[in-house]
Amino acid sequence: MKQTWKPTHTRKKEVLKALGIFQRATAEHLWRMLRPSDSHDRITRDTLNALKSEGKVRVETRLESNHQLWVLTERGHKEAKQLLPGHVRVSALRKLEVDDDGEPVAGEGFDEHAAAVTMTASVLTGAGFGTPLSWQTEIGHKLPYGYTQYADLTMRAPDVDVPAMLLEVDRVNEPVDVLVDKVRRYTEWFELLAPKADKVKAQAARYSGEAAVHGFRLWSRIYPATGREGYVPLAFVFTGKTKAQRASRMRRLEQAARPYFAGAKYAGGDITAVDYHQALPVVVTELERITADPDGAAGKVWRRLGRDEWQTLTDALDNPDGDRLYVVQAEQARKRHKEREAADREAQRPVCRRCGAKFTDDRWQMVRQYRAERLNELCGPCLTAHHEQVQAERAAQRQAEEAAAREAAEAEAKKNRGLFGRRR
């Protein structure tokens, strides 16, 4: 089907809303975010030019890459505010400055960090992780000791495979300790209880296992459920410098932040599964890796800290070694425990002194119940045979005794008859 390169009303509204959220963007950013199925950004540029003619957007500056940086005008800002839902924060208006002669002053160069943030949201949205309305920038996470940890990007998209995520964009220009501190502070924030939460019940839930405690925590009131163990995932998107420098940074972050993302082993010598319910899942990627991959952010461009392989985002956030493995291993452990118990029981099962056969369960139970019986060393059949033998011997003895008694009686009677005969 031939693509029509015509700015439509729908496309115009898309661009206005996106600029309302992200404040400044290039045509490439908007193309990747809004219409990744287009073969290139031509129609996005045409849409921007159409909005420019309507007085709703303007070019703030031209970047070193020669891309034009677009922002909303006051008129466009007002329209974007009307188009965006009430829960979405509209970015501040970039006002047009003029010099003493009334000529527009070129805007400051687009901050490279801000450009990377917008590009990150663009490539993720283009890959199907939420919509432009799923994103917000510079959202604060306030901690009790007065510090507020601002996230470069937050995503809330309850209907997709990754319902929520926090993102930090790093241009490899800060000490790794700064990144580790962010991981620590996010962990601290996720542990905060919601207002009026029952502290006693929350403490009990924390140690009862699994996810019960999260229902008492603040984050569950703000972000949608992740559908996985642990807190809302945190992604570090690295860009700039060299590939080797980015790789080194990831390794150092992984080593230093391990206590926060590694989880804890479940109890039990036979269990290798990991309890991630009180852990912060941390994934890393590179903008350069994403843009070079044919599948973009949907490809195997993510690595979960603690793992070696590059995976898709959903696979990286999945926990095959977590609860699912625990259920299997716990069942196997229970089965092995029962088998050991059965083996130990069999080793203790009595053996018949007479025939050498093992006691049946019923005979064993009878022996335990009547420990004083003198024939407890015999199995059931041998005990029955013994009783039958005793009864037979007793019957034979009675018969012999009866026969002897009859013979004695007959002899006595004969003797008596002889005496009476002589008297006559």
XYZ file of C-alpha atoms in Angstrom:
424
model
C 0.000 0.000 0.000
C 1.388 3.405 -1.010
C 2.080 5.688 1.938
C 0.423 9.123 1.784
C 2.733 11.909 2.898
C 0.096 14.261 4.158
C -0.029 15.822 7.640
C -3.368 14.736 9.074
C -5.292 16.201 11.970
C -4.518 13.059 14.005
C -0.786 13.369 13.367
C -0.830 17.016 14.325
C -2.483 16.227 17.650
C 0.067 13.459 18.281
C 2.959 15.853 17.764
C 1.425 18.553 19.962
C 0.843 16.115 22.824
C 4.352 14.653 22.541
C 5.950 18.113 22.625
C 3.695 18.964 25.560
C 5.209 16.071 27.500
C 8.835 16.204 26.359
C 9.100 19.972 25.681
C 11.776 19.700 22.968
C 12.290 17.078 20.291
C 13.657 16.525 16.831
C 11.675 15.090 13.943
C 13.592 11.828 14.414
C 12.529 11.616 18.061
C 8.886 12.201 17.170
C 9.010 9.773 14.236
C 10.468 6.946 16.358
C 7.990 7.621 19.146
C 4.786 8.244 17.222
C 5.068 6.517 13.861
C 7.856 3.914 13.916
C 6.107 2.037 11.105
C 6.878 4.927 8.727
C 9.946 4.177 6.631
C 11.541 7.514 7.642
C 10.720 10.822 9.302
C 9.559 12.726 6.219
C 5.876 12.904 7.156
C 6.832 13.898 10.702
C 8.859 16.794 9.309
C 5.939 17.746 7.071
C 3.601 17.657 10.070
C 5.945 19.903 12.058
C 6.137 22.372 9.177
C 2.334 22.372 8.907
C 2.050 23.113 12.631
C 4.674 25.811 12.221
C 2.568 27.519 9.565
C -0.331 27.436 12.031
C 1.812 29.136 14.666
C 1.805 26.181 17.068
C 5.433 25.058 16.930
C 8.714 26.680 16.137
C 12.339 25.723 15.617
C 14.298 26.634 18.698
C 17.726 25.811 17.309
C 19.619 23.556 14.967
C 21.759 20.890 16.585
C 25.321 20.024 15.708
C 23.905 16.977 13.931
C 22.005 19.473 11.713
C 18.645 18.270 13.074
C 16.148 20.986 13.895
C 14.982 21.152 17.492
C 11.249 21.848 17.752
C 9.315 23.364 20.676
C 5.766 24.563 21.203
C 4.727 28.158 20.817
C 2.414 29.700 23.399
C -0.553 28.874 21.184
C 0.614 25.292 20.702
C 1.320 24.932 24.417
C -2.256 25.924 25.283
C -3.652 23.446 22.751
C -1.375 20.649 23.985
C -2.566 21.306 27.534
C -6.155 20.846 26.378
C -5.323 17.661 24.483
C -3.418 15.942 27.288
C -5.300 14.113 30.082
C -5.393 15.804 33.456
C -3.043 13.295 35.094
C -0.257 14.010 32.584
C 2.067 16.821 33.553
C 2.629 19.360 30.778
C 6.204 20.542 30.432
C 7.056 24.225 30.815
C 6.741 26.508 27.804
C 10.010 27.388 26.069
C 9.453 31.106 25.571
C 10.787 32.854 22.498
C 13.470 35.362 23.344
C 14.289 38.399 21.171
C 17.246 40.720 21.086
C 17.245 44.496 21.350
C 16.313 44.762 17.684
C 13.313 42.465 18.156
C 14.984 39.574 16.346
C 14.567 36.029 17.712
C 17.483 34.786 19.743
C 18.540 31.256 18.919
C 17.785 28.896 21.796
C 20.550 27.330 23.788
C 21.963 24.180 22.357
C 19.863 21.151 23.119
C 21.314 19.591 26.218
C 22.715 16.210 25.194
C 21.275 14.554 28.276
C 17.783 15.864 27.490
C 18.186 14.648 23.925
C 19.117 11.174 25.149
C 16.117 11.142 27.507
C 13.712 12.003 24.693
C 15.375 9.498 22.379
C 15.047 6.780 25.034
C 11.318 7.393 25.402
C 11.022 7.452 21.613
C 12.684 4.112 20.940
C 10.844 2.397 23.786
C 7.468 3.737 22.713
C 8.212 2.780 19.124
C 8.926 -0.767 20.320
C 5.516 -1.025 21.975
C 6.416 -0.219 25.562
C 3.552 2.081 26.385
C 2.445 5.181 24.501
C 3.666 8.788 24.650
C 1.064 9.324 27.369
C 2.723 6.591 29.456
C 5.810 8.755 30.023
C 6.657 11.518 32.429
C 9.954 13.274 32.972
C 11.711 14.375 36.173
C 9.267 12.734 38.574
C 10.378 13.146 42.179
C 10.576 10.335 44.737
C 10.783 12.073 48.103
C 12.675 10.421 50.943
C 12.088 11.043 54.672
C 15.457 12.686 55.222
C 14.663 15.518 52.822
C 16.258 14.219 49.629
C 14.191 13.819 46.469
C 15.372 11.354 43.844
C 14.220 12.541 40.422
C 13.816 9.947 37.682
C 14.777 11.012 34.175
C 11.792 9.028 32.905
C 8.951 7.092 34.446
C 6.636 4.813 32.518
C 3.175 3.675 33.567
C 1.531 1.337 31.077
C -0.701 -1.147 32.943
C -1.808 -2.944 29.784
C 1.608 -3.989 28.424
C 4.146 -6.641 29.418
C 6.184 -4.072 31.342
C 3.520 -2.108 33.263
C 5.909 0.284 34.973
C 9.550 1.278 34.833
C 11.955 3.945 36.058
C 14.731 5.053 33.718
C 17.984 6.861 34.263
C 19.892 8.100 31.217
C 23.645 8.266 31.759
C 26.180 9.819 29.395
C 29.163 8.223 31.161
C 30.139 11.515 32.714
C 29.481 10.920 36.426
C 31.224 8.692 38.980
C 29.732 5.226 39.265
C 29.131 5.938 42.952
C 26.471 8.446 41.865
C 24.629 5.682 40.018
C 24.917 3.334 42.990
C 23.476 6.043 45.245
C 20.499 6.289 42.891
C 19.912 2.552 43.182
C 20.127 2.810 46.968
C 17.745 5.762 47.162
C 15.191 4.128 44.873
C 15.350 1.018 47.090
C 14.765 3.167 50.155
C 11.822 4.854 48.471
C 10.245 1.522 47.524
C 10.439 0.472 51.174
C 8.441 3.503 52.367
C 5.068 2.690 53.881
C 1.947 4.357 52.559
C 0.339 7.022 54.767
C -1.732 5.459 57.567
C -0.392 1.984 56.795
C -0.372 -0.329 59.816
C 3.306 -0.586 60.732
C 2.874 -3.701 62.860
C 1.019 -5.570 60.123
C 3.504 -4.336 57.528
C 6.416 -5.618 59.600
C 4.717 -8.990 60.023
C 4.004 -9.142 56.285
C 7.621 -8.367 55.443
C 8.836 -11.434 57.295
C 5.965 -13.694 56.287
C 7.444 -13.984 52.803
C 6.483 -13.174 49.236
C 4.675 -9.986 48.208
C 2.273 -9.338 51.087
C 4.230 -6.346 52.382
C 3.952 -4.387 49.125
C 0.267 -3.785 49.775
C 1.312 -1.568 52.703
C 3.866 0.443 50.741
C 3.628 3.810 49.056
C 4.861 2.680 45.635
C 1.896 0.345 45.135
C -0.417 3.383 45.376
C 1.498 5.217 42.639
C 2.727 2.623 40.151
C 0.761 -0.276 38.689
C 1.589 -3.813 39.811
C 4.584 -5.152 37.922
C 3.283 -8.689 37.500
C 6.666 -9.945 38.729
C 8.460 -10.266 42.050
C 10.148 -7.224 43.477
C 9.886 -3.495 42.979
C 9.259 -1.491 39.821
C 12.303 -2.140 37.598
C 15.015 0.458 37.147
C 16.729 0.802 33.764
C 20.025 2.569 33.124
C 20.377 3.708 29.526
C 24.006 4.514 28.727
C 25.132 6.587 25.787
C 28.207 8.471 24.649
C 31.934 7.888 25.094
C 33.244 4.581 23.747
C 31.730 1.114 23.776
C 34.515 -0.078 26.088
C 33.867 2.764 28.526
C 30.151 1.995 28.588
C 30.851 -1.705 29.172
C 33.242 -0.888 31.996
C 30.646 1.356 33.598
C 28.045 -1.392 33.517
C 30.420 -3.868 35.154
C 31.370 -1.461 37.924
C 27.709 -0.605 38.582
C 26.904 -4.313 38.730
C 29.629 -4.991 41.280
C 28.793 -2.062 43.547
C 24.968 -2.258 43.459
C 24.659 -6.035 43.918
C 23.154 -5.874 47.446
C 20.131 -4.028 46.047
C 19.294 -6.186 43.014
C 20.626 -9.647 43.852
C 17.753 -10.900 46.017
C 18.142 -13.539 48.724
C 18.312 -17.312 48.548
C 15.270 -19.156 49.780
C 15.847 -21.294 52.854
C 16.656 -24.949 52.371
C 19.753 -26.843 51.358
C 18.054 -28.234 48.266
C 16.788 -24.808 47.101
C 18.751 -22.629 44.680
C 15.820 -20.335 43.786
C 16.147 -16.640 44.625
C 13.639 -14.543 46.563
C 13.331 -11.286 44.584
C 10.361 -9.872 46.513
C 12.503 -7.328 48.379
C 14.872 -6.611 45.474
C 15.088 -3.869 42.854
C 15.367 -5.330 39.331
C 18.040 -3.347 37.464
C 18.558 -3.611 33.700
C 21.062 -1.805 31.509
C 21.279 -0.987 27.824
C 22.885 1.499 25.420
C 21.184 3.873 23.019
C 23.815 2.940 20.450
C 22.967 -0.747 20.865
C 19.226 -0.085 20.565
C 19.469 2.026 17.413
C 21.820 -0.495 15.775
C 19.543 -3.477 16.420
C 16.978 -4.257 13.673
C 14.338 -4.813 16.364
C 15.273 -1.675 18.262
C 14.274 -1.632 21.935
C 12.224 -4.802 21.345
C 15.384 -6.745 20.517
C 17.918 -8.496 22.716
C 19.487 -5.231 23.808
C 18.915 -5.423 27.580
C 20.995 -7.037 30.282
C 19.745 -7.743 33.773
C 22.430 -6.998 36.314
C 23.475 -10.336 37.750
C 23.194 -12.086 34.377
C 25.613 -12.346 31.474
C 23.361 -12.650 28.437
C 21.627 -9.900 26.468
C 17.862 -10.422 26.370
C 14.621 -8.764 25.387
C 13.308 -6.430 28.062
C 10.514 -8.790 29.125
C 12.919 -11.742 29.352
C 15.429 -9.660 31.279
C 12.781 -8.660 33.812
C 11.386 -12.167 34.103
C 12.514 -14.313 37.039
C 12.893 -17.931 35.907
C 15.116 -18.511 38.943
C 12.614 -16.894 41.307
C 9.206 -18.053 42.514
C 8.538 -20.398 39.595
C 11.754 -22.276 40.277
C 11.079 -22.204 44.011
C 7.693 -23.898 43.559
C 9.327 -26.684 41.521
C 12.301 -27.083 43.852
C 10.177 -26.943 46.998
C 7.944 -29.701 45.622
C 11.007 -31.748 44.696
C 12.462 -31.147 48.159
C 9.208 -32.268 49.784
C 9.225 -35.387 47.624
C 12.838 -36.171 48.519
C 12.064 -35.556 52.190
C 9.191 -38.008 52.039
C 11.386 -40.539 50.282
C 14.077 -40.174 52.959
C 11.466 -40.524 55.678
C 10.099 -43.633 53.965
C 13.619 -45.075 53.658
C 14.354 -44.347 57.320
C 11.057 -45.927 58.273
C 11.815 -49.010 56.232
C 15.223 -49.290 57.856
C 13.493 -49.441 61.251
C 10.773 -51.876 60.202
C 10.945 -55.077 62.349
C 11.846 -58.435 60.793
C 10.194 -61.690 61.848
C 12.456 -63.828 64.045
C 10.996 -66.994 62.607
C 10.701 -66.438 58.807
C 12.753 -63.268 58.267
C 9.886 -61.402 56.553
C 9.326 -57.656 57.246
C 6.337 -56.697 59.333
C 3.319 -55.204 57.595
C 2.206 -51.703 58.660
C -0.734 -53.173 60.588
C 1.470 -55.694 62.427
C 4.053 -52.976 63.157
C 1.367 -50.714 64.548
C 0.043 -53.567 66.701
C 3.528 -54.221 68.075
C 3.976 -50.540 68.953
C 0.563 -50.442 70.567
C 1.056 -53.568 72.681
C 4.750 -53.488 73.496
C 4.450 -55.934 76.423
C 3.338 -58.864 74.265
C 5.910 -61.678 74.407
C 5.399 -62.693 70.752
C 6.079 -59.266 69.246
C 9.107 -60.655 67.392
C 6.798 -62.658 65.084
C 5.196 -61.303 61.926
C 1.462 -61.620 61.395
C 1.426 -64.919 59.471
C 3.940 -66.520 61.834
C 1.970 -65.285 64.824
C -1.178 -66.816 63.357
C 0.670 -70.071 62.636
C 2.018 -70.021 66.183
C -1.447 -69.571 67.653
C -2.829 -72.302 65.410
C 0.006 -74.635 66.510
C -0.643 -73.888 70.170
C -4.360 -74.496 69.699
C -3.641 -77.749 67.849
C -1.258 -78.893 70.620
C -3.815 -77.995 73.258
C -6.540 -79.875 71.383
C -4.281 -82.890 71.024
C -3.432 -82.693 74.705
C -7.102 -82.527 75.634
C -7.863 -85.484 73.398
C -5.000 -87.460 74.963
C -6.164 -86.526 78.430
C -9.723 -87.444 77.596
C -8.593 -90.786 76.106
C -6.494 -91.508 79.193
C -9.414 -90.606 81.411
C -11.694 -92.965 79.479
C -9.153 -95.774 79.670
C -8.750 -95.213 83.399
C -12.495 -95.166 83.842
C -12.904 -98.346 81.825
C -10.134 -100.065 83.794
C -11.738 -99.025 87.069
C -15.090 -100.286 85.912
C -13.614 -103.645 84.866
C -11.838 -103.966 88.169
C -15.023 -103.309 90.048
C -16.914 -105.917 88.059
C -14.244 -108.510 88.918
C -14.548 -107.891 92.648
C -18.319 -108.182 92.613
C -18.088 -111.451 90.674
C -15.857 -113.122 93.256
C -18.208 -112.161 96.048
C -21.017 -114.013 94.481
